[in-house]
Short mmCIF file of C-alpha atoms in Angstrom, two decimals:
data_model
loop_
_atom_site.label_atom_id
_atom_site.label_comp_id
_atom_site.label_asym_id
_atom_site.label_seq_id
_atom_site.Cartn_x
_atom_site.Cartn_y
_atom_site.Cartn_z
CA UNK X 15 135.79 -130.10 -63.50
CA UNK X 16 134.01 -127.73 -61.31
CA UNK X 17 131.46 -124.75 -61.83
CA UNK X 18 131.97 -121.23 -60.38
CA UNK X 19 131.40 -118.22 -60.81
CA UNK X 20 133.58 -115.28 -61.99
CA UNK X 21 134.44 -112.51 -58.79
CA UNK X 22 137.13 -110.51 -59.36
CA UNK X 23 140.39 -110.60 -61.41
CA UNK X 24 144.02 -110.55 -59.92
CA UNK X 25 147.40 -108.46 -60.91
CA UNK X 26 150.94 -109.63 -60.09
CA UNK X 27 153.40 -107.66 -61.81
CA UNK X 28 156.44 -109.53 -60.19
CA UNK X 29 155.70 -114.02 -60.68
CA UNK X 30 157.09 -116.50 -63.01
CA UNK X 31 158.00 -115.57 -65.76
CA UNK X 32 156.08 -118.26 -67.62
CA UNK X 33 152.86 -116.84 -66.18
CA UNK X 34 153.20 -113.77 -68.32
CA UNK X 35 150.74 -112.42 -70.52
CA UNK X 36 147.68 -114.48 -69.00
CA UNK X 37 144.90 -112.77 -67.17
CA UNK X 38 144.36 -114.40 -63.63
CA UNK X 39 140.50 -114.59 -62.37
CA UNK X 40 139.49 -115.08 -58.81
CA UNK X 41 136.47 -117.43 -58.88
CA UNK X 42 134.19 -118.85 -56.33
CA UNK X 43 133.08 -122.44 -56.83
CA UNK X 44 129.56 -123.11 -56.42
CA UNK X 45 127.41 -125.96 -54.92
CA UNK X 46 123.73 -126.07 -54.16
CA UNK X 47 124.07 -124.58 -50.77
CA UNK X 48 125.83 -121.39 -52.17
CA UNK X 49 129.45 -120.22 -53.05
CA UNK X 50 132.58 -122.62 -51.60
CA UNK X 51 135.99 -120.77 -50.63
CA UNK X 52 137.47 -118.63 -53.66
CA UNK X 53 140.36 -119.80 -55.39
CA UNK X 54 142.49 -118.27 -58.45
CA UNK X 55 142.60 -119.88 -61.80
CA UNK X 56 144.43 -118.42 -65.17
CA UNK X 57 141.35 -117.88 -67.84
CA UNK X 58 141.53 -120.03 -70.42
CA UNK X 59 138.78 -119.46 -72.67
CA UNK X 60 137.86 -115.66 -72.06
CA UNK X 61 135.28 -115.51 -69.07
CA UNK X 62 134.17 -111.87 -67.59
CA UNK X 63 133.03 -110.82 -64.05
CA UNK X 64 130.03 -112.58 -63.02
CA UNK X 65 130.00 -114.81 -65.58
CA UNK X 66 129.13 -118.54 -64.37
CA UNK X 67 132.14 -120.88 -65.53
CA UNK X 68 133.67 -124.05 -64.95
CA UNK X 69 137.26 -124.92 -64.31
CA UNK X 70 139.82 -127.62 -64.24
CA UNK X 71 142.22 -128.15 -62.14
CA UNK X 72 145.75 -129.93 -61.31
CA UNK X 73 148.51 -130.58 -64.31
CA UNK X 74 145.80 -130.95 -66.42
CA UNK X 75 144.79 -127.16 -65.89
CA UNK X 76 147.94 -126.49 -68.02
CA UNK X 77 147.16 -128.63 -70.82
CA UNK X 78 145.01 -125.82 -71.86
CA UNK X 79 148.22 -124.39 -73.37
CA UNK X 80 149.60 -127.93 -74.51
CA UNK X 81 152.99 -127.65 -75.31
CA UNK X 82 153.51 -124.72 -73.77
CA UNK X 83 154.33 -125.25 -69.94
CA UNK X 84 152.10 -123.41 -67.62
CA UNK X 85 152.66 -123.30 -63.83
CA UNK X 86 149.08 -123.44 -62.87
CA UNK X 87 147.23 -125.66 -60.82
CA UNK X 88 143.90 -124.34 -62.27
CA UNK X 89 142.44 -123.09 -65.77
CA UNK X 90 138.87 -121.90 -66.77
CA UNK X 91 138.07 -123.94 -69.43
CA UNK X 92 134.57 -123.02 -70.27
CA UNK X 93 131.63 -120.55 -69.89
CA UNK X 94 128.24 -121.97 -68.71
CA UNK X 95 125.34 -120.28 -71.37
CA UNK X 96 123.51 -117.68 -69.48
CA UNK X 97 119.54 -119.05 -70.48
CA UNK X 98 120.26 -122.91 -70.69
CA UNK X 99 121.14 -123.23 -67.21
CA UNK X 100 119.56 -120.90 -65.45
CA UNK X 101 116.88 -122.60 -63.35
CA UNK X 102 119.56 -124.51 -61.47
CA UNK X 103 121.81 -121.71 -61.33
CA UNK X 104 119.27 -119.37 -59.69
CA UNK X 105 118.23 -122.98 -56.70
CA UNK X 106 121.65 -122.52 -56.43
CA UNK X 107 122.20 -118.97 -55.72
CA UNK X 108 118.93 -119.03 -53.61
CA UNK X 109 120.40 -122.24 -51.73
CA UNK X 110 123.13 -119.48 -50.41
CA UNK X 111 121.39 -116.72 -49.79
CA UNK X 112 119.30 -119.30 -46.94
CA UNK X 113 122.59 -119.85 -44.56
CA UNK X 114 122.99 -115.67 -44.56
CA UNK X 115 121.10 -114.17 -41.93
CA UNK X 116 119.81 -111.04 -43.81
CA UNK I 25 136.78 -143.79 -58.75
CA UNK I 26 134.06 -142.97 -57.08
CA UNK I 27 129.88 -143.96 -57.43
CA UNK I 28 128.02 -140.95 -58.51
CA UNK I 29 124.41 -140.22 -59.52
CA UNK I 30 123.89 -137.71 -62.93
CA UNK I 31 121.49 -135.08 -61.04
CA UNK I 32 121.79 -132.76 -64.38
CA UNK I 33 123.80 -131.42 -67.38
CA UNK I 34 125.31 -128.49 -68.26
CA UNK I 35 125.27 -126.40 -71.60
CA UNK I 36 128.95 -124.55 -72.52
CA UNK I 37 128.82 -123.49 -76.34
CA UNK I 38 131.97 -121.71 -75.35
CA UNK I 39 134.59 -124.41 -74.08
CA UNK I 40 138.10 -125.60 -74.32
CA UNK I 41 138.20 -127.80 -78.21
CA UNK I 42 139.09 -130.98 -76.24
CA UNK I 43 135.52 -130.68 -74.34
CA UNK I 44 133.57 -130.86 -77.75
CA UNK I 45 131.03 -133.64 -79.12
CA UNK I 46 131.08 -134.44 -75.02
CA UNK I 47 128.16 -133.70 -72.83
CA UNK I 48 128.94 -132.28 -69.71
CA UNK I 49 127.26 -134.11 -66.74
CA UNK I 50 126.34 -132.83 -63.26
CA UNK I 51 127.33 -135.70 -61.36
CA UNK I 52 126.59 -136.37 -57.57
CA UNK I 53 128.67 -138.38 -55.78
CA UNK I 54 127.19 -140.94 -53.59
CA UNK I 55 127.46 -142.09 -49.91
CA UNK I 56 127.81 -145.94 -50.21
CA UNK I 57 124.16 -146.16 -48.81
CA UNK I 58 123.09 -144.38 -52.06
CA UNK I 59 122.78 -141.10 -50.50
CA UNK I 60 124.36 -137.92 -51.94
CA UNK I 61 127.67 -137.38 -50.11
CA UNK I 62 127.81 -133.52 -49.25
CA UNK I 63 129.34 -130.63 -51.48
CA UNK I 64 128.44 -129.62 -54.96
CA UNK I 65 128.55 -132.22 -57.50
CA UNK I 66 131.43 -132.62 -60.19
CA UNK I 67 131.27 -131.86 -64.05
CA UNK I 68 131.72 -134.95 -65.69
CA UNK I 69 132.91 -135.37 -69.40
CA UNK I 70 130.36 -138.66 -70.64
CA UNK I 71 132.31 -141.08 -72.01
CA UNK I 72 129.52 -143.80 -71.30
CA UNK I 73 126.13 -141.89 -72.82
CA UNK I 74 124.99 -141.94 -69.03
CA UNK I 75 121.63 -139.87 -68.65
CA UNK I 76 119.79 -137.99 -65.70
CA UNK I 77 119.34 -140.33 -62.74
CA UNK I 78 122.03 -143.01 -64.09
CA UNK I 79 124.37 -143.74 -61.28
CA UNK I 80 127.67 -143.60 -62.82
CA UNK I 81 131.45 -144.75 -62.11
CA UNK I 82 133.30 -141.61 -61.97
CA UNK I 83 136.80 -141.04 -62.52
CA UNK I 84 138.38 -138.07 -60.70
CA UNK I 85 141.72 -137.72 -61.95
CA UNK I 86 143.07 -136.87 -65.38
CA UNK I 87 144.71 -139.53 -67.23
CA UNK I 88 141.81 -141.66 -66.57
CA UNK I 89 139.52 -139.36 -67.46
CA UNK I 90 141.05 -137.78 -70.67
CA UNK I 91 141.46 -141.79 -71.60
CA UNK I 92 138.33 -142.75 -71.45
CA UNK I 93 137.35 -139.57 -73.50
CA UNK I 94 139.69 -139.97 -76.09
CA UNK I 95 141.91 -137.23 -75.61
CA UNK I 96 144.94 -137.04 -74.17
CA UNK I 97 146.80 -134.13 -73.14
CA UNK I 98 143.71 -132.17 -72.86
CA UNK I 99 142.43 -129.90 -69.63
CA UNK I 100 139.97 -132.48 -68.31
CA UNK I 101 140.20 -134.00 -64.82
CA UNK I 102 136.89 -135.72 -64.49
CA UNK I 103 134.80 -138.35 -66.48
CA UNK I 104 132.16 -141.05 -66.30
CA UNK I 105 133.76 -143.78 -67.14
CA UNK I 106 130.61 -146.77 -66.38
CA UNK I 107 126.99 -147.07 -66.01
CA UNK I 108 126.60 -148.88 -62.78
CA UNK I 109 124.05 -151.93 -62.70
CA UNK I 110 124.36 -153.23 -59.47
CA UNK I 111 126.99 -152.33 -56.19
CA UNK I 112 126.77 -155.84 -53.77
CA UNK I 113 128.05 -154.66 -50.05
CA UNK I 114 128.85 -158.25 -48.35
CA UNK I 115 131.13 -156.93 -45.45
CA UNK I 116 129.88 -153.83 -44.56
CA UNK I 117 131.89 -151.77 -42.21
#
């Protein structure tokens, strides 16, 4: 799995008709050196905007739904807690802010 | 698989069933020197008890990875799998 963080959320009124009812999230994975490129990833387990997550991804994104059968090539699949990782988290954002010039 | 190192852990009361009893580890993978390859590290189910510092075989795809966890069918797509001991290099590159 990966860790990222929750950015935004995204609407499509008109896609398969299997993705119905499921709330799509765009998240940004993050590494030491700061966020990686956004991706999209159905939420699985209820994560909000700015909340720091982690997500799975390929076929076994869908499992999250086992036996339903969900196109998605990535799931949210859990929410980091807010005070037990927060001295990494905050190296982490810090590690990003050091490549922007300010 | 690839080596990795476990540079940390990470606590998620709120997680997907299949993910319980597990701990989730922060695992780095390595350069074949024993140097952290580049990019974040991976969150590792531990299906080995492998602690901070262990270097780890890590298994990056699902069906391995639910395997060695013990549960199939679930939404996991990375586990370590081994505590490494020793990694012999006789024909380098």
């Amino acid at each position: 799995m990966r860790i990222a963080r929750v950015i935004g959320n995204v609407v499509a009124t008109v896609k398969d008709p299997q993705l119905e009812g499921f709330k799509l999230l765009l998240i940004e994975p993050m590494g030491p050196r700061g966020p990686q490129k956004p991706l999209l990833a159905l939420d699985g387990i209820g994560a909000g905007p700015g909340e720091w997550v982690y997500f799975c991804r390929g076929k076994e994104a869908s499992f999250v739904w086992r036996p339903r059968e969900v196109p998605t090539d990535a799931a949210i699949v859990g929410i980091l807690d807010p005070a037990a990782n927060q001295a990494w988290q905050s190296r982490w954002q810090a590690g990003g802010n050091k490549g922007k010039t300010v | 698989m690839i080596l990795g190192r476990v540079v940390g852990e990470c606590v998620a009361s709120q997680k997907d069933p299949s993910h319980e009893g597990r701990k989730l580890l922060m695992v780095q993978p390595l350069t074949l020197d024993g140097g952290d390859q580049p990019g974040p590290p991976v969150l590792a189910l531990d299906a080995v008890d492998a602690g901070i510092g262990d270097r780890v075989l890590l298994a990056l795809e699902g069906f391995s990875a639910m395997t060695a966890v013990g549960r199939p069918n679930s939404p996991i797509d990375a586990a370590a799998i081994g505590v490494i001991d020793t990694v012999d290099i006789t024909d380098p590159a």
